[in-house]
Amino acid sequence: MNTYIKNGLLVGLSTLLLTACNDRLTVQPTQSIDASQALNTERDVQITLTGAYDGISDVNLYGGGIQYTGELLGDNRDVVFGGTFTTLDELWRKTVTTTNVDVRDLWLDSYNAINRANNVLANLDKVSAANRNNYEGQARFLRGSLYFELVKFYGKSFNDGTPASNLGVPLVLTPTATIGDADSRPRNSVAEVYAQVLDDLTKAEQLLPASQPASFAGTADPKGFANKVAAQAMLARVYLQQQNFAGARDAANRAITAGTFSLASTFAGAFTDTSPETIFKVLVTDQDGSNALNTYYGSTRVSGRGDIRVQTKFRQLYEAADVRGQFFTTVNNNVFTNKFNDRFGDVPVIRLAEMYLVRAETNLRLNTTVGATPLADVNLIRARAAAPALTSVNLAAVLLERRLELAFEGQQIADIKRTAGTVGTTPYNANNLVLPIPQREIDTNKQLTQNPGY
């Protein structure tokens, strides 16, 4: 952890403690946290937890950056990036530089939010017995989820070489309150980071309630706060990325059979703020938050920049009757997805449809039928899209269904890597499909090792 991380990690805790739960929290780097501003009450801890959620809603994280980075890095001309931001153009072209500010801010903002979660976890003794498990579960969900994203972007894929020796990212599990040489940390291995992710998310599943009580969520949409099913769904993603197919199958099945969420009746309905299938999302209002997926994927008709333009090559993957293949808007001869048309729409992070596809794939790989047959799960998703029912299904069909259903939602590079695929002619384990450690991190923390190829 270098000076840049450390400055950012010292999250201006005084700001957190003076800001209402539903306000945008302005984070200012600071050299230390004054002892008089330590977390002394349950209310302080709750505000800090709210600050952690505000942290993950940043446009470089689940406010859109994690998703578009995963899509652009894995794209092979299914879209064209036509914007003026060179940082995103580098991602799309797979020519990322060590000074790319999007890559820098994804790292920094992740560690900022992780530090907020660490502050919550370090102060659970201030929380009442009735709320302690819930607060701990939420903080672990946030920390585990962010470390999962970091290791996927900045480390080699779990199926590329030896995870126990491949370099991941530094694990910081306690609050950073002062800056010193001891805070400069080397990168943990990919295996160590995954182990921590699984520890956090497994405990989150055990600790979190089935849904957040109104006493915590207040007037906010409770889907903006982690619950048990959100932890199960994220676990399914992690296990799938590790190729632990039984673990992924069972976690996805738990998320489905919990009955907390249901598929929207229409595909368009899955991308509304009231969608019954959104398991976890980032809350956006006209006063707080920003939807970077609308910014870059949305056409100018819906307040977007119109930067990411969907090509005919991709749209032709859909069958004629499939409504997903019609869920686009054409503006000035450019085509844009309709998934993110609302400038102030909440940003979906995990949908229930994904869990059906995880269960289908893993059951197929394991020759099992836990919860349902692979064919039944795939046809359930296709039926909602008015696509013709399949009579049989193989792995290629399931993976195609994932691509058609989850397009532009952030899973593309992760899917290519875990299936040992290619981005065009570029193999999944190519150096340029792993993000560089930001140059400022390398310059200020001599214990960090840069990724190959940079």
Short mmCIF file of C-alpha atoms in Angstrom, two decimals, residues 151-432:
data_model
loop_
_atom_site.label_atom_id
_atom_site.label_comp_id
_atom_site.label_asym_id
_atom_site.label_seq_id
_atom_site.Cartn_x
_atom_site.Cartn_y
_atom_site.Cartn_z
CA VAL A 151 -7.76 -9.35 -8.15
CA LYS A 152 -9.63 -10.00 -11.40
CA PHE A 153 -8.37 -6.79 -12.97
CA TYR A 154 -4.84 -6.50 -11.59
CA GLY A 155 -3.89 -10.17 -11.20
CA LYS A 156 -3.74 -13.18 -13.48
CA SER A 157 -6.86 -15.25 -13.88
CA PHE A 158 -7.29 -18.05 -11.35
CA ASN A 159 -6.88 -20.63 -14.14
CA ASP A 160 -3.71 -19.01 -15.50
CA GLY A 161 -0.62 -20.63 -14.01
CA THR A 162 -0.29 -21.05 -10.24
CA PRO A 163 -2.54 -18.84 -8.08
CA ALA A 164 -0.37 -19.47 -5.02
CA SER A 165 2.59 -17.75 -6.69
CA ASN A 166 0.91 -15.34 -9.11
CA LEU A 167 0.72 -11.79 -7.74
CA GLY A 168 -2.65 -10.35 -6.83
CA VAL A 169 -3.14 -7.12 -4.88
CA PRO A 170 -2.13 -6.03 -1.35
CA LEU A 171 -4.56 -7.20 1.32
CA VAL A 172 -5.28 -4.44 3.83
CA LEU A 173 -7.63 -5.74 6.52
CA THR A 174 -7.32 -3.13 9.27
CA PRO A 175 -8.03 0.61 9.21
CA THR A 176 -5.27 2.92 8.10
CA ALA A 177 -5.06 5.78 10.62
CA THR A 178 -1.51 7.07 10.13
CA ILE A 179 1.06 6.91 7.37
CA GLY A 180 4.42 5.24 7.85
CA ASP A 181 6.85 2.92 6.16
CA ALA A 182 5.08 -0.06 7.70
CA ASP A 183 2.03 0.74 5.56
CA SER A 184 3.89 0.01 2.33
CA ARG A 185 2.86 -3.53 1.54
CA PRO A 186 3.71 -6.01 -1.19
CA ARG A 187 1.13 -7.74 -3.31
CA ASN A 188 -0.48 -10.85 -1.88
CA SER A 189 -0.84 -13.85 -4.13
CA VAL A 190 -3.93 -14.43 -6.23
CA ALA A 191 -4.74 -17.45 -4.05
CA GLU A 192 -4.46 -15.39 -0.85
CA VAL A 193 -6.76 -12.70 -2.19
CA TYR A 194 -9.36 -15.25 -3.29
CA ALA A 195 -9.17 -16.92 0.12
CA GLN A 196 -9.89 -13.58 1.80
CA VAL A 197 -12.74 -12.87 -0.62
CA LEU A 198 -14.34 -16.22 0.15
CA ASP A 199 -13.86 -15.74 3.88
CA ASP A 200 -15.56 -12.33 3.77
CA LEU A 201 -18.43 -13.38 1.54
CA THR A 202 -19.07 -16.67 3.34
CA LYS A 203 -19.28 -14.85 6.65
CA ALA A 204 -21.47 -12.19 5.04
CA GLU A 205 -23.91 -14.86 3.92
CA GLN A 206 -24.04 -16.27 7.44
CA LEU A 207 -24.46 -12.88 9.12
CA LEU A 208 -26.77 -10.94 6.83
CA PRO A 209 -30.57 -10.96 7.04
CA ALA A 210 -32.73 -12.15 4.16
CA SER A 211 -33.65 -8.50 3.56
CA GLN A 212 -32.61 -5.27 5.16
CA PRO A 213 -35.00 -3.97 7.83
CA ALA A 214 -36.63 -0.59 7.32
CA SER A 215 -34.93 0.61 10.49
CA PHE A 216 -31.60 0.47 8.67
CA ALA A 217 -32.53 1.23 5.09
CA GLY A 218 -34.86 4.10 6.03
CA THR A 219 -36.53 5.50 2.94
CA ALA A 220 -33.79 4.19 0.66
CA ASP A 221 -34.36 1.15 -1.55
CA PRO A 222 -33.14 -1.83 0.52
CA LYS A 223 -31.69 -3.39 -2.64
CA GLY A 224 -28.94 -0.80 -2.34
CA PHE A 225 -27.76 -2.57 0.82
CA ALA A 226 -26.37 -6.09 0.91
CA ASN A 227 -28.49 -8.95 2.20
CA LYS A 228 -28.01 -12.70 2.39
CA VAL A 229 -28.95 -13.31 -1.24
CA ALA A 230 -26.51 -10.64 -2.44
CA ALA A 231 -23.72 -12.49 -0.63
CA GLN A 232 -24.85 -15.80 -2.15
CA ALA A 233 -24.91 -14.28 -5.63
CA MET A 234 -21.44 -12.77 -5.27
CA LEU A 235 -20.17 -16.09 -3.93
CA ALA A 236 -21.57 -17.77 -7.04
CA ARG A 237 -19.52 -15.37 -9.17
CA VAL A 238 -16.35 -16.00 -7.19
CA TYR A 239 -16.67 -19.79 -7.24
CA LEU A 240 -17.44 -19.72 -10.96
CA GLN A 241 -14.32 -17.64 -11.62
CA GLN A 242 -12.29 -20.22 -9.67
CA GLN A 243 -13.92 -23.04 -11.64
CA ASN A 244 -15.30 -24.43 -8.40
CA PHE A 245 -18.44 -25.46 -10.21
CA ALA A 246 -20.11 -27.20 -7.28
CA GLY A 247 -19.61 -24.16 -5.08
CA ALA A 248 -20.96 -21.84 -7.78
CA ARG A 249 -23.94 -24.11 -8.48
CA ASP A 250 -24.92 -24.37 -4.84
CA ALA A 251 -24.52 -20.65 -4.12
CA ALA A 252 -26.59 -19.74 -7.18
CA ASN A 253 -29.22 -22.29 -6.20
CA ARG A 254 -29.43 -20.79 -2.70
CA ALA A 255 -29.92 -17.35 -4.22
CA ILE A 256 -32.69 -18.60 -6.51
CA THR A 257 -34.55 -20.77 -4.01
CA ALA A 258 -34.47 -18.12 -1.28
CA GLY A 259 -37.52 -16.67 -3.02
CA THR A 260 -36.50 -13.10 -2.19
CA PHE A 261 -36.24 -12.11 -5.85
CA SER A 262 -38.06 -13.11 -9.04
CA LEU A 263 -37.51 -12.53 -12.74
CA ALA A 264 -39.11 -9.42 -14.18
CA SER A 265 -42.02 -10.30 -16.46
CA THR A 266 -40.35 -8.55 -19.40
CA PHE A 267 -36.75 -8.03 -20.39
CA ALA A 268 -37.21 -4.26 -20.39
CA GLY A 269 -38.65 -4.53 -16.89
CA ALA A 270 -35.38 -6.00 -15.67
CA PHE A 271 -33.73 -2.60 -16.16
CA THR A 272 -36.03 -0.43 -14.10
CA ASP A 273 -35.48 0.79 -10.56
CA THR A 274 -38.40 -1.39 -9.41
CA SER A 275 -37.22 -4.59 -11.09
CA PRO A 276 -37.97 -7.62 -8.88
CA GLU A 277 -34.84 -9.41 -10.10
CA THR A 278 -32.22 -6.87 -9.06
CA ILE A 279 -30.36 -8.55 -6.21
CA PHE A 280 -27.93 -5.71 -5.55
CA LYS A 281 -27.54 -2.27 -7.09
CA VAL A 282 -26.02 1.17 -6.61
CA LEU A 283 -28.62 3.77 -5.70
CA VAL A 284 -28.74 6.93 -7.80
CA THR A 285 -30.98 9.96 -7.33
CA ASP A 286 -31.04 13.42 -8.90
CA GLN A 287 -29.35 14.65 -5.71
CA ASP A 288 -26.80 11.91 -5.18
CA GLY A 289 -24.85 9.41 -7.22
CA SER A 290 -24.04 9.03 -10.88
CA ASN A 291 -24.73 6.33 -13.45
CA ALA A 292 -21.58 6.04 -15.58
CA LEU A 293 -23.19 3.28 -17.66
CA ASN A 294 -25.74 5.82 -18.84
CA THR A 295 -22.92 8.30 -19.44
CA TYR A 296 -21.01 6.09 -21.87
CA TYR A 297 -23.56 3.55 -23.15
CA GLY A 298 -26.57 5.85 -23.32
CA SER A 299 -27.37 7.75 -26.49
CA THR A 300 -27.51 11.53 -26.49
CA ARG A 301 -31.32 11.22 -26.44
CA VAL A 302 -31.14 9.89 -22.88
CA SER A 303 -28.46 12.27 -21.55
CA GLY A 304 -25.61 9.94 -22.43
CA ARG A 305 -22.48 10.76 -24.41
CA GLY A 306 -23.15 8.09 -27.02
CA ASP A 307 -19.56 6.86 -26.75
CA ILE A 308 -20.08 3.07 -26.85
CA ARG A 309 -21.81 2.02 -30.06
CA VAL A 310 -23.15 -1.48 -30.59
CA GLN A 311 -22.19 -3.08 -33.87
CA THR A 312 -24.22 -5.20 -36.27
CA LYS A 313 -21.85 -8.09 -35.62
CA PHE A 314 -23.13 -8.39 -32.06
CA ARG A 315 -26.82 -7.73 -32.75
CA GLN A 316 -26.85 -10.53 -35.31
CA LEU A 317 -26.19 -13.04 -32.52
CA TYR A 318 -29.83 -12.71 -31.45
CA GLU A 319 -32.58 -14.67 -33.16
CA ALA A 320 -35.25 -12.66 -34.95
CA ALA A 321 -37.94 -13.13 -32.29
CA ASP A 322 -35.63 -12.43 -29.35
CA VAL A 323 -36.67 -9.11 -27.80
CA ARG A 324 -33.16 -8.68 -26.41
CA GLY A 325 -31.97 -8.21 -29.99
CA GLN A 326 -34.40 -5.33 -30.36
CA PHE A 327 -33.48 -3.58 -27.11
CA PHE A 328 -31.46 -0.90 -28.88
CA THR A 329 -31.89 2.67 -30.09
CA THR A 330 -30.48 4.12 -33.31
CA VAL A 331 -29.32 7.73 -33.29
CA ASN A 332 -27.52 9.23 -36.29
CA ASN A 333 -26.81 5.75 -37.67
CA ASN A 334 -25.21 4.62 -34.40
CA VAL A 335 -26.82 1.94 -32.24
CA PHE A 336 -26.96 2.05 -28.44
CA THR A 337 -28.17 -0.39 -25.80
CA ASN A 338 -31.36 0.51 -23.94
CA LYS A 339 -30.20 -1.09 -20.70
CA PHE A 340 -28.99 2.16 -19.18
CA ASN A 341 -31.31 4.83 -20.55
CA ASP A 342 -32.14 6.50 -17.24
CA ARG A 343 -29.60 9.14 -16.26
CA PHE A 344 -30.72 8.84 -12.65
CA GLY A 345 -31.47 5.13 -12.84
CA ASP A 346 -29.94 2.86 -10.23
CA VAL A 347 -26.94 0.89 -11.48
CA PRO A 348 -27.58 -2.87 -11.43
CA VAL A 349 -24.72 -4.96 -10.05
CA ILE A 350 -26.26 -8.45 -9.89
CA ARG A 351 -29.52 -9.73 -11.40
CA LEU A 352 -31.32 -12.98 -10.65
CA ALA A 353 -31.18 -13.93 -14.34
CA GLU A 354 -27.42 -14.36 -13.95
CA MET A 355 -27.96 -16.87 -11.14
CA TYR A 356 -30.14 -19.06 -13.38
CA LEU A 357 -27.38 -19.03 -15.99
CA VAL A 358 -24.71 -19.87 -13.41
CA ARG A 359 -26.81 -22.78 -12.19
CA ALA A 360 -27.40 -23.96 -15.75
CA GLU A 361 -23.72 -23.86 -16.67
CA THR A 362 -22.47 -25.54 -13.52
CA ASN A 363 -25.12 -28.25 -13.54
CA LEU A 364 -24.20 -28.95 -17.15
CA ARG A 365 -20.49 -29.14 -16.38
CA LEU A 366 -21.12 -31.45 -13.41
CA ASN A 367 -23.86 -33.51 -15.08
CA THR A 368 -26.23 -32.67 -12.22
CA THR A 369 -29.70 -31.18 -11.96
CA VAL A 370 -29.59 -29.30 -8.66
CA GLY A 371 -32.64 -27.01 -8.60
CA ALA A 372 -33.51 -27.64 -12.25
CA THR A 373 -32.06 -29.07 -15.43
CA PRO A 374 -29.70 -26.85 -17.44
CA LEU A 375 -32.20 -26.87 -20.30
CA ALA A 376 -35.02 -25.69 -18.04
CA ASP A 377 -32.96 -22.83 -16.63
CA VAL A 378 -31.79 -21.65 -20.05
CA ASN A 379 -35.29 -21.86 -21.51
CA LEU A 380 -36.66 -19.88 -18.56
CA ILE A 381 -34.40 -16.99 -19.50
CA ARG A 382 -35.15 -17.39 -23.21
CA ALA A 383 -38.91 -17.51 -22.63
CA ARG A 384 -38.81 -14.12 -20.92
CA ALA A 385 -37.03 -12.81 -24.03
CA ALA A 386 -39.54 -14.47 -26.39
CA ALA A 387 -36.70 -16.49 -27.90
CA PRO A 388 -37.60 -19.96 -29.20
CA ALA A 389 -37.22 -22.73 -26.65
CA LEU A 390 -34.22 -25.01 -27.12
CA THR A 391 -34.67 -28.77 -27.28
CA SER A 392 -31.20 -29.48 -25.97
CA VAL A 393 -28.35 -27.48 -24.54
CA ASN A 394 -24.57 -27.76 -24.49
CA LEU A 395 -21.86 -25.63 -22.92
CA ALA A 396 -21.49 -23.38 -25.97
CA ALA A 397 -25.22 -22.65 -25.88
CA VAL A 398 -25.15 -21.73 -22.19
CA LEU A 399 -22.15 -19.45 -22.64
CA LEU A 400 -23.83 -17.78 -25.61
CA GLU A 401 -26.95 -17.26 -23.52
CA ARG A 402 -24.82 -15.53 -20.87
CA ARG A 403 -23.40 -13.23 -23.54
CA LEU A 404 -26.83 -12.36 -24.92
CA GLU A 405 -28.47 -11.83 -21.53
CA LEU A 406 -25.66 -10.10 -19.64
CA ALA A 407 -24.19 -7.97 -22.43
CA PHE A 408 -22.67 -4.67 -21.27
CA GLU A 409 -23.14 -5.55 -17.58
CA GLY A 410 -19.46 -6.12 -16.83
CA GLN A 411 -18.91 -9.86 -17.11
CA GLN A 412 -17.24 -10.11 -20.50
CA ILE A 413 -13.52 -10.18 -19.66
CA ALA A 414 -14.15 -12.39 -16.62
CA ASP A 415 -16.02 -14.93 -18.75
CA ILE A 416 -13.33 -14.95 -21.43
CA LYS A 417 -10.60 -15.53 -18.86
CA ARG A 418 -12.32 -18.27 -16.88
CA THR A 419 -13.18 -20.18 -20.05
CA ALA A 420 -9.66 -19.69 -21.48
CA GLY A 421 -11.10 -17.91 -24.49
CA THR A 422 -9.72 -15.14 -26.67
CA VAL A 423 -10.39 -11.48 -27.38
CA GLY A 424 -10.16 -11.66 -31.14
CA THR A 425 -6.79 -13.36 -31.59
CA THR A 426 -5.51 -12.28 -28.17
CA PRO A 427 -5.41 -15.23 -25.73
CA TYR A 428 -7.09 -14.94 -22.34
CA ASN A 429 -3.73 -14.94 -20.50
CA ALA A 430 -2.10 -12.18 -22.55
CA ASN A 431 -0.31 -9.50 -20.55
CA ASN A 432 -2.42 -6.69 -21.99
#
